[in-house]
């Protein structure tokens, strides 16, 4: 019984974690802009500032202290039964609104 409970909890945790957005932190520091996050030549952010990641269709970024940036991707979601997941519905929207996906449904999919 204990083994079943342990396996059940492990599977439940795995399902919960697999549906969450991926979060990563990296340092994007440039001495030209002390205390800021420099993602590229056109994207310099102040601590606390949020936005979309450059060169990614839909990922959020938050500038932290000392040039650290937190990146968030869209949560993993399974397509509806009988459908295939396609591109993002509208990459011009801000994060996380841009996470909405298009689906192709029907026979032969």
GROMACS .gro file of C-alpha atoms in nm:
model
  109
    1UNK     CA    1   0.000   0.000   0.000
    2UNK     CA    2   0.284   0.240   0.084
    3UNK     CA    3   0.448   0.171  -0.252
    4UNK     CA    4   0.122   0.249  -0.434
    5UNK     CA    5   0.088   0.576  -0.241
    6UNK     CA    6   0.447   0.677  -0.322
    7UNK     CA    7   0.403   0.595  -0.692
    8UNK     CA    8   0.066   0.776  -0.703
    9UNK     CA    9   0.212   1.091  -0.544
   10UNK     CA   10   0.514   1.080  -0.778
   11UNK     CA   11   0.290   1.052  -1.085
   12UNK     CA   12   0.063   1.328  -0.957
   13UNK     CA   13   0.364   1.556  -0.900
   14UNK     CA   14   0.496   1.473  -1.246
   15UNK     CA   15   0.166   1.568  -1.405
   16UNK     CA   16   0.154   1.894  -1.213
   17UNK     CA   17   0.511   1.988  -1.300
   18UNK     CA   18   0.476   1.895  -1.668
   19UNK     CA   19   0.194   2.146  -1.716
   20UNK     CA   20   0.385   2.440  -1.572
   21UNK     CA   21   0.579   2.698  -1.768
   22UNK     CA   22   0.955   2.655  -1.787
   23UNK     CA   23   1.143   2.919  -1.592
   24UNK     CA   24   1.513   2.993  -1.635
   25UNK     CA   25   1.746   3.261  -1.504
   26UNK     CA   26   2.057   3.392  -1.672
   27UNK     CA   27   2.282   3.694  -1.634
   28UNK     CA   28   2.270   3.952  -1.912
   29UNK     CA   29   2.502   4.218  -1.773
   30UNK     CA   30   2.678   4.486  -1.975
   31UNK     CA   31   2.913   4.729  -1.794
   32UNK     CA   32   2.789   5.005  -2.025
   33UNK     CA   33   2.449   4.978  -1.849
   34UNK     CA   34   2.529   4.907  -1.482
   35UNK     CA   35   2.242   4.762  -1.279
   36UNK     CA   36   2.037   4.686  -1.589
   37UNK     CA   37   1.965   4.376  -1.798
   38UNK     CA   38   2.104   4.390  -2.152
   39UNK     CA   39   1.931   4.125  -2.363
   40UNK     CA   40   2.063   4.257  -2.694
   41UNK     CA   41   2.169   4.588  -2.851
   42UNK     CA   42   1.805   4.705  -2.865
   43UNK     CA   43   1.673   4.563  -2.537
   44UNK     CA   44   1.801   4.716  -2.212
   45UNK     CA   45   1.571   4.670  -1.913
   46UNK     CA   46   1.563   4.809  -1.559
   47UNK     CA   47   1.510   4.583  -1.255
   48UNK     CA   48   1.141   4.501  -1.218
   49UNK     CA   49   1.065   4.569  -1.583
   50UNK     CA   50   0.887   4.292  -1.776
   51UNK     CA   51   0.825   4.224  -2.143
   52UNK     CA   52   0.851   3.968  -2.420
   53UNK     CA   53   1.179   3.798  -2.498
   54UNK     CA   54   1.341   3.916  -2.821
   55UNK     CA   55   1.385   3.650  -3.090
   56UNK     CA   56   1.118   3.422  -2.938
   57UNK     CA   57   0.755   3.405  -3.053
   58UNK     CA   58   0.615   3.392  -2.700
   59UNK     CA   59   0.826   3.404  -2.385
   60UNK     CA   60   0.816   3.649  -2.097
   61UNK     CA   61   1.119   3.818  -1.943
   62UNK     CA   62   1.163   3.999  -1.614
   63UNK     CA   63   1.475   4.197  -1.530
   64UNK     CA   64   1.600   4.115  -1.180
   65UNK     CA   65   1.883   4.276  -0.980
   66UNK     CA   66   2.247   4.272  -1.101
   67UNK     CA   67   2.163   4.198  -1.465
   68UNK     CA   68   1.984   3.868  -1.402
   69UNK     CA   69   1.688   3.794  -1.627
   70UNK     CA   70   1.407   3.548  -1.560
   71UNK     CA   71   1.263   3.384  -1.872
   72UNK     CA   72   0.920   3.216  -1.870
   73UNK     CA   73   0.781   3.002  -2.148
   74UNK     CA   74   0.421   2.899  -2.206
   75UNK     CA   75   0.282   2.609  -2.003
   76UNK     CA   76   0.284   2.272  -2.176
   77UNK     CA   77  -0.066   2.176  -2.282
   78UNK     CA   78  -0.199   1.873  -2.465
   79UNK     CA   79  -0.414   1.947  -2.770
   80UNK     CA   80  -0.780   1.847  -2.760
   81UNK     CA   81  -0.850   1.484  -2.854
   82UNK     CA   82  -0.829   1.434  -3.230
   83UNK     CA   83  -0.629   1.755  -3.284
   84UNK     CA   84  -0.269   1.854  -3.351
   85UNK     CA   85  -0.114   2.163  -3.194
   86UNK     CA   86   0.004   2.425  -3.443
   87UNK     CA   87   0.163   2.770  -3.416
   88UNK     CA   88   0.085   3.040  -3.164
   89UNK     CA   89  -0.246   3.212  -3.246
   90UNK     CA   90  -0.108   3.568  -3.220
   91UNK     CA   91   0.258   3.638  -3.144
   92UNK     CA   92   0.190   4.014  -3.140
   93UNK     CA   93   0.015   3.981  -2.805
   94UNK     CA   94   0.205   4.023  -2.480
   95UNK     CA   95   0.311   3.735  -2.256
   96UNK     CA   96   0.124   3.523  -2.140
   97UNK     CA   97  -0.166   3.615  -2.374
   98UNK     CA   98   0.048   3.507  -2.671
   99UNK     CA   99   0.051   3.148  -2.537
  100UNK     CA  100  -0.284   3.072  -2.703
  101UNK     CA  101  -0.228   2.807  -2.972
  102UNK     CA  102  -0.394   2.710  -3.300
  103UNK     CA  103  -0.515   2.352  -3.346
  104UNK     CA  104  -0.583   2.141  -3.652
  105UNK     CA  105  -0.865   1.897  -3.587
  106UNK     CA  106  -1.044   1.641  -3.795
  107UNK     CA  107  -1.005   1.305  -3.962
  108UNK     CA  108  -0.656   1.201  -4.059
  109UNK     CA  109  -0.493   1.430  -3.803
   0.00000   0.00000   0.00000
